[in-house]
Short mmCIF file of C-alpha atoms in Angstrom, two decimals:
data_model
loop_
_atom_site.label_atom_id
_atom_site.label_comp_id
_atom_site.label_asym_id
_atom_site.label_seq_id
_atom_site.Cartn_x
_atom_site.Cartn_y
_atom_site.Cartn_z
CA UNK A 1 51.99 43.92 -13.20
CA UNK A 2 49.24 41.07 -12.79
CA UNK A 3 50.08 39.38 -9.36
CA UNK A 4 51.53 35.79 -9.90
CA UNK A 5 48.60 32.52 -9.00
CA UNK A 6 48.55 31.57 -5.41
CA UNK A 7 50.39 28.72 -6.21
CA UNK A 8 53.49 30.19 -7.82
CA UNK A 9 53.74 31.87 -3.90
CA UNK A 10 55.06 28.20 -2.72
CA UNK A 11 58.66 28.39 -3.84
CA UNK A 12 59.39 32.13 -3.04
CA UNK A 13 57.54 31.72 0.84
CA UNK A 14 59.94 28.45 1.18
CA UNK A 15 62.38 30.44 0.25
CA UNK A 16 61.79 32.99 2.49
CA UNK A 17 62.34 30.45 5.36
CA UNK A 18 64.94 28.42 3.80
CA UNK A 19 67.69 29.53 6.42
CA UNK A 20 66.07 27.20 8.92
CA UNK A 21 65.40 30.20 11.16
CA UNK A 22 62.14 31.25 12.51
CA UNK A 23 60.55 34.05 11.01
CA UNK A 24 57.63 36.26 11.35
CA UNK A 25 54.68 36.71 8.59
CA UNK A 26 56.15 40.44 7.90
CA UNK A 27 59.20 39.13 6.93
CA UNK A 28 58.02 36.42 5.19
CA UNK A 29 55.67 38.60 3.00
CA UNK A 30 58.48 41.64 2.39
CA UNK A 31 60.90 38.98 1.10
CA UNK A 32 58.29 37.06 -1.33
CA UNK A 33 57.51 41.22 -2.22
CA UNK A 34 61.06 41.73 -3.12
CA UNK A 35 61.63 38.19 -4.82
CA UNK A 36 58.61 38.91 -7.10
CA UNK A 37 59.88 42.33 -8.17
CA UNK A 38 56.18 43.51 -6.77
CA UNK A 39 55.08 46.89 -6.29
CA UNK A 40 53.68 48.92 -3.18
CA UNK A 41 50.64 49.26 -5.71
CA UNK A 42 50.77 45.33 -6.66
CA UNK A 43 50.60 44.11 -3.19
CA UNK A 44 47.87 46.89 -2.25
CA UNK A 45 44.88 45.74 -4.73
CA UNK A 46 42.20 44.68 -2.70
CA UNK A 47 39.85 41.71 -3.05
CA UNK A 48 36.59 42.42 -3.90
CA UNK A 49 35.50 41.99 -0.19
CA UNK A 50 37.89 45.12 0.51
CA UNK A 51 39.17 43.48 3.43
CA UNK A 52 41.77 41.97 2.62
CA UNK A 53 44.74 41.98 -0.22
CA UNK A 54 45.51 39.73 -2.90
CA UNK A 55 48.75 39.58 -2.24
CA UNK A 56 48.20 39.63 2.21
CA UNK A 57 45.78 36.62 0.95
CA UNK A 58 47.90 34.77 -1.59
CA UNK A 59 50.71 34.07 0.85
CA UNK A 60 48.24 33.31 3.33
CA UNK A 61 47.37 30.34 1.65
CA UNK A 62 50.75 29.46 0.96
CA UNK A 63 51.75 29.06 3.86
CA UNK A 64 48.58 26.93 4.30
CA UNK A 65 49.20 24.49 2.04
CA UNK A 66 52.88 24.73 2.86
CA UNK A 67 52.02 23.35 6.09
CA UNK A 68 49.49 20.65 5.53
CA UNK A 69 52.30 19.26 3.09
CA UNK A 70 54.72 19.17 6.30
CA UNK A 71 57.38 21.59 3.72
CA UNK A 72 57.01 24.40 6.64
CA UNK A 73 55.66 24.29 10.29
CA UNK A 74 54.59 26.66 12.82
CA UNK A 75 56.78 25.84 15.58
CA UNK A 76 54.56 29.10 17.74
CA UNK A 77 52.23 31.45 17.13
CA UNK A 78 52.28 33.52 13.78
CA UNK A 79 56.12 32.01 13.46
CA UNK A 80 57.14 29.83 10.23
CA UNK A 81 60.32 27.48 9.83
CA UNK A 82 60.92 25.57 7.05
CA UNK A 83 61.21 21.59 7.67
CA UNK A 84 63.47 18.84 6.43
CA UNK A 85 60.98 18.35 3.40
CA UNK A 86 60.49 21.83 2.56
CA UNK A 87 64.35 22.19 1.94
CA UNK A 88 64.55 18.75 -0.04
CA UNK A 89 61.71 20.66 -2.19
CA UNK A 90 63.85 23.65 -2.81
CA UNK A 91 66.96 21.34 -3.46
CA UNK A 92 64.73 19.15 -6.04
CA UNK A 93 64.35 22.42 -8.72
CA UNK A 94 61.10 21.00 -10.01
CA UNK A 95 58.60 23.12 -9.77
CA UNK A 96 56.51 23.36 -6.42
CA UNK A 97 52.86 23.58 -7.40
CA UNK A 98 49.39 21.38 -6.48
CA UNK A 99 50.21 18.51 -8.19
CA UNK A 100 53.67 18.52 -6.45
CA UNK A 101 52.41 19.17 -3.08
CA UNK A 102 49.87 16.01 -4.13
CA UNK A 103 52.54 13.54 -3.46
CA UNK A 104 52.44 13.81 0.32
CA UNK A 105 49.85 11.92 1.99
CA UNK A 106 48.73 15.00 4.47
CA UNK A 107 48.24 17.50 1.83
CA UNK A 108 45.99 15.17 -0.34
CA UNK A 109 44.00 14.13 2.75
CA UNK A 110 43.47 17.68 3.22
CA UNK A 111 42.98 19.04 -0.47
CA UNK A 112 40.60 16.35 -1.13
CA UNK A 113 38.67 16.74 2.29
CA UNK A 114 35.23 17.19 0.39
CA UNK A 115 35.38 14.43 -1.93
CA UNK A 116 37.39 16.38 -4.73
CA UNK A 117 40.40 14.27 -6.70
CA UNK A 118 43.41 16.10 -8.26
CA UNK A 119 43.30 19.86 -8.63
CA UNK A 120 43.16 19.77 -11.97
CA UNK A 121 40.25 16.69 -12.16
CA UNK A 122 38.42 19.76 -10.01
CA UNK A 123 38.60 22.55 -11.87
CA UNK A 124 37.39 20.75 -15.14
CA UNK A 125 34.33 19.09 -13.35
CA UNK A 126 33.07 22.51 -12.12
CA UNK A 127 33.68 24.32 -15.27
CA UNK A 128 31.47 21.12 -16.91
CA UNK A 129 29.09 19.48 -14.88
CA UNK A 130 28.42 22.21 -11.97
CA UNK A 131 26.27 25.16 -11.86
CA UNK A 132 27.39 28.66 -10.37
CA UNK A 133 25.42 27.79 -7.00
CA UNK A 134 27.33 24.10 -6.63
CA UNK A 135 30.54 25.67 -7.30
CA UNK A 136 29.71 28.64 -5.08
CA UNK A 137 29.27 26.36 -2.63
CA UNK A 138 32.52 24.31 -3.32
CA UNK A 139 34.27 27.10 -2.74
CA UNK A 140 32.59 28.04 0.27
CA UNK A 141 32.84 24.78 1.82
CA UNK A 142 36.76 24.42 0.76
CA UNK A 143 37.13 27.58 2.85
CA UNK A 144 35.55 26.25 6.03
CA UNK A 145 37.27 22.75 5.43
CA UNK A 146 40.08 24.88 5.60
CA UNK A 147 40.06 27.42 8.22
CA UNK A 148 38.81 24.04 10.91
CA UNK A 149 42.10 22.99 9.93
CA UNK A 150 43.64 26.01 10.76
CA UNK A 151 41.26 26.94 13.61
CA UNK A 152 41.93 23.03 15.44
CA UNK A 153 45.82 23.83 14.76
CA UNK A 154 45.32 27.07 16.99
CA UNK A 155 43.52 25.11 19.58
CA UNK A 156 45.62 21.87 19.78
CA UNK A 157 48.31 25.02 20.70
CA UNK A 158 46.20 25.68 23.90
CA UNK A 159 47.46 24.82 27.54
CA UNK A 160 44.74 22.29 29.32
CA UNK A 161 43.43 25.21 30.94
CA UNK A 162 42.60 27.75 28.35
CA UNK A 163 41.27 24.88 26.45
CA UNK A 164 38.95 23.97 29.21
CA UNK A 165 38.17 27.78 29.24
CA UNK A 166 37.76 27.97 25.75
CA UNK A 167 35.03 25.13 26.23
CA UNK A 168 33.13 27.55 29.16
CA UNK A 169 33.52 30.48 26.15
CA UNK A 170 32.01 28.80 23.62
CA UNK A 171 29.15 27.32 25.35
CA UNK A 172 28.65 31.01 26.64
CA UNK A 173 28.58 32.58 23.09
CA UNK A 174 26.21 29.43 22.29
CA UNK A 175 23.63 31.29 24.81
CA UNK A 176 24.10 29.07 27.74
CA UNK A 177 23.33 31.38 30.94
CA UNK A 178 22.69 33.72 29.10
CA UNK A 179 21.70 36.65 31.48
CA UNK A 180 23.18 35.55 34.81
CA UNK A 181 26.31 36.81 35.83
CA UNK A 182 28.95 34.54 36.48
CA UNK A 183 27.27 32.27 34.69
CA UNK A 184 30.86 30.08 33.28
CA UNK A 185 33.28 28.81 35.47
CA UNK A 186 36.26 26.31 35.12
CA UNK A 187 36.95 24.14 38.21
CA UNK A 188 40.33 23.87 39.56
CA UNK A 189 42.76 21.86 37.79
CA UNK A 190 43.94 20.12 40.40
CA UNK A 191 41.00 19.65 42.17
CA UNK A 192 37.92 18.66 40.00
CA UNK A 193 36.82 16.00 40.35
CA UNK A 194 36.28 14.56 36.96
CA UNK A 195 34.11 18.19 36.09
CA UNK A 196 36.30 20.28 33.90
CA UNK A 197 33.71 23.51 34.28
CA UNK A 198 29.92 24.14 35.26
CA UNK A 199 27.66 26.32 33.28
CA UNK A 200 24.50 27.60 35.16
CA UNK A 201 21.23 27.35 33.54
CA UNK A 202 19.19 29.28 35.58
CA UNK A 203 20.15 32.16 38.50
CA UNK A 204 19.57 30.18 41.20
CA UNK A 205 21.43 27.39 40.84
CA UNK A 206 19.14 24.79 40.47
CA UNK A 207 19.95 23.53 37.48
CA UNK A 208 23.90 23.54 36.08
CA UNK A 209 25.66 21.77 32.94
CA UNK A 210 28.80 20.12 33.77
CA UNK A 211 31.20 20.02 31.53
CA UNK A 212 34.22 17.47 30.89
CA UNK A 213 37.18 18.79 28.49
CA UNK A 214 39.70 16.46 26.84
CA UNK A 215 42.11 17.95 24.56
CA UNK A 216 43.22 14.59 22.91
CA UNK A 217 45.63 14.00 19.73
CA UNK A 218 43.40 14.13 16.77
CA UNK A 219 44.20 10.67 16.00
CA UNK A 220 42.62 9.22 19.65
CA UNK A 221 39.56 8.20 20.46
CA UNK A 222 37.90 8.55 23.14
CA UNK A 223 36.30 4.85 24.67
CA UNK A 224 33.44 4.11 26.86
CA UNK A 225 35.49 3.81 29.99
CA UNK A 226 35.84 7.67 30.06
CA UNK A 227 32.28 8.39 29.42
CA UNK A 228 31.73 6.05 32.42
CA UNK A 229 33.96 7.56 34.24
CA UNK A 230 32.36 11.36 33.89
CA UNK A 231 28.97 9.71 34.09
CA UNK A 232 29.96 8.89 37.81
CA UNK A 233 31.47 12.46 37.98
CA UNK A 234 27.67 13.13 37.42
CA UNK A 235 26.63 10.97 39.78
CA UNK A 236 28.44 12.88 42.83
CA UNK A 237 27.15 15.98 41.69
CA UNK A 238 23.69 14.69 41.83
CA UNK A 239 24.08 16.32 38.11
CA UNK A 240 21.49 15.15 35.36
CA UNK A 241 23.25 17.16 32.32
CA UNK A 242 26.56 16.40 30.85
CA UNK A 243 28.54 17.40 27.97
CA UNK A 244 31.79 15.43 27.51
CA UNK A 245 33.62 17.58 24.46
CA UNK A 246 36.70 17.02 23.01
CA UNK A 247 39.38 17.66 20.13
CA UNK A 248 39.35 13.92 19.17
CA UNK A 249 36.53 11.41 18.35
CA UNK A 250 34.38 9.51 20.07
CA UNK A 251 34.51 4.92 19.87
CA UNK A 252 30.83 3.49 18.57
CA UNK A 253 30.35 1.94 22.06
CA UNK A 254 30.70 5.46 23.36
CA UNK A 255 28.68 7.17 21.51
CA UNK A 256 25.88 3.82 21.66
CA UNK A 257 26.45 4.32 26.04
CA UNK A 258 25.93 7.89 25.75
CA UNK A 259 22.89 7.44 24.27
CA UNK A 260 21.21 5.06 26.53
CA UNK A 261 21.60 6.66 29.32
CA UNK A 262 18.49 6.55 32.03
CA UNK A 263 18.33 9.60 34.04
CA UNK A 264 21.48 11.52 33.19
CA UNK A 265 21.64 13.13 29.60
CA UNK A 266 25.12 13.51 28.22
CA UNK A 267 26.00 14.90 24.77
CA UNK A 268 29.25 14.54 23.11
CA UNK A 269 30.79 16.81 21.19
CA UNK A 270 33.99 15.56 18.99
CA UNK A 271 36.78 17.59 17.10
CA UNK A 272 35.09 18.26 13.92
CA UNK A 273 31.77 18.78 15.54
CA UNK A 274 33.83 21.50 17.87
CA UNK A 275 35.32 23.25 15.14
CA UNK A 276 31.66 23.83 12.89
CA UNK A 277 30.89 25.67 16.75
CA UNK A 278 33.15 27.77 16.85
CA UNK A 279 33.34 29.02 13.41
CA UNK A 280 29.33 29.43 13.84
CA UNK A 281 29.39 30.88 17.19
CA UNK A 282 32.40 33.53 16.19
CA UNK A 283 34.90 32.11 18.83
CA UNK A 284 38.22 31.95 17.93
CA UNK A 285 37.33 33.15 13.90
CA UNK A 286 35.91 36.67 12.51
CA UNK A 287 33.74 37.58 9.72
CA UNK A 288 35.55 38.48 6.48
CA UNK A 289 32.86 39.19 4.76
CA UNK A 290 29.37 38.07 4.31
CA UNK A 291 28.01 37.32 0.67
CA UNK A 292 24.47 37.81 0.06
CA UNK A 293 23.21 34.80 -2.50
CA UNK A 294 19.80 35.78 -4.55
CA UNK A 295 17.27 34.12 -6.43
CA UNK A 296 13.91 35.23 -8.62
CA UNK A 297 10.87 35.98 -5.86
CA UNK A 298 8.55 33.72 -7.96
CA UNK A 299 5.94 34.56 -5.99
CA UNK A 300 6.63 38.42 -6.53
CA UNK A 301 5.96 37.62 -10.48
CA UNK A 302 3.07 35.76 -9.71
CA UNK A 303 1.63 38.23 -8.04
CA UNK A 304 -0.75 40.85 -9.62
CA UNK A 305 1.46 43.70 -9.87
#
């Protein structure tokens, strides 16, 4: 049988959960199997990438936009419970697609992250007014949009001191002492003296990044006051280079203070800016697949042949 639309996945995965009880992905995707009368053959036809299922990927997403709608949360790692909302869905009988997950404030923020409207407004502009490479590249960035989402989720999950390693990790995979052994290290926690890790830029020693790693509710911001502060963190180190990251964003007179800096460089790195690092850098994410996008070699033609 032709596997239902992602979207007809919603009701069956809240289902699933609808006990209230924490459950695992397995479960969740053998119940939505047995619910949808499906096959071992149905929910074992690959995507064209051949890494992946429809059906594995289908209830991936689900659960996705599930979540961004606040019907199910992940109260732990790869565990889903329903939420107050997700059973007031189930008791409402209408029928649980886009348009009804549209009515909740966090789900439209996040479906219309890249400027789209309404699902349906979407699909009829790039069927009309797009070409294949624009809606390509919709797609492509509706992905990313997505797993950042999923990705800061993970690392808002993080204790302060595996986030603070994280930081070291990804600054490592960036290229940062690259060569010298030992070359990421996270101060003591209790201990640091406004440095949250050093990064060493050259064997010797001579000259180190220090690092300062605040793992802040999304919805913060960090002020000048803290730059200051880590600025004089600097200063005790005798330190010229600075990065002051974190999972929130940054005030204007922040960034403005950052930047005029005389003698000490510091960069800041928010939560969005974070995220585009570690998907490019491969920390935290893998590759699924990588599509190869051609064009005519106008030149080739050109050419005498």
């Amino acid at each position: 049988m032709a596997l239902p639309k992602f979207f007809e996945f919603f009701r069956p995965f809240l289902e699933a959960v609808s006990d209230g009880d924490i459950h695992t992905p397995k479960e969740v995707r053998e119940y939505i199997k047995n619910k949808m009368n499906l096959s071992d053959e149905d929910v074992s036809v690959m995507l064209p990438s051949g890494r992946i299922t429809y059906f594995y990927d289908r209830v991936g997403w689900a659960k996705t936009y599930l979540d961004k709608a606040g019907l199910v949360e992940t109260p732990s790692r790869a565990k889903y419970r329903i939420t107050d909302e997700g059973k007031k869905a189930l008791a409402s009988g209408e029928i649980i697609d886009l348009k009804y997950l549209e009515k909740y404030e966090s789900f439209k923020s996040f479906h219309t992250a890249n400027g789209n409207s309404s699902s349906n407004e979407t699909i009829e502009a790039t069927e009309e007014e797009k070409s294949p490479q624009e809606i390509l590249d919709d797609a492509f960035n509706q992905v990313n949009s997505s797993l950042s989402s999923q990705l800061m989720d993970e690392v808002m999950k993080l204790s302060p001191g595996q986030f603070e390693k994280l930081v070291v990790r990804l600054l490592l995979a960036m290229g940062y002492g690259s060569g010298i052994d030992d070359a990421g290290k996270v101060t003591q926690l209790s201990n640091d003296g406004g440095i949250d890790g050093i990064i060493k830029e050259d064997k010797l020693g001579f000259d180190n990044i220090y690092i300062q790693a605040k793992q802040w509710a999304l919805t913060q911001t960090v002020g000048r006051p803290e730059i200051q502060k880590f600025v004089g963190a600097l200063t005790g180190k005798q330190a010229q280079k600075g990065l002051f990251i974190t999972t929130a964003k940054y005030s204007a007179d922040a960034i403005e203070y950052a930047g005029n800096l005389l003698g000490t460089k510091v960069v800041l790195v928010d939560g969005d800016a974070l995220m585009k690092l570690m998907i490019r850098h491969n920390v935290g994410v893998s590759t699924e697949h990588t599509y190869e996008v051609k064009r005519i070699d106008s030149d080739f033609f050109e050419d005498e042949l």
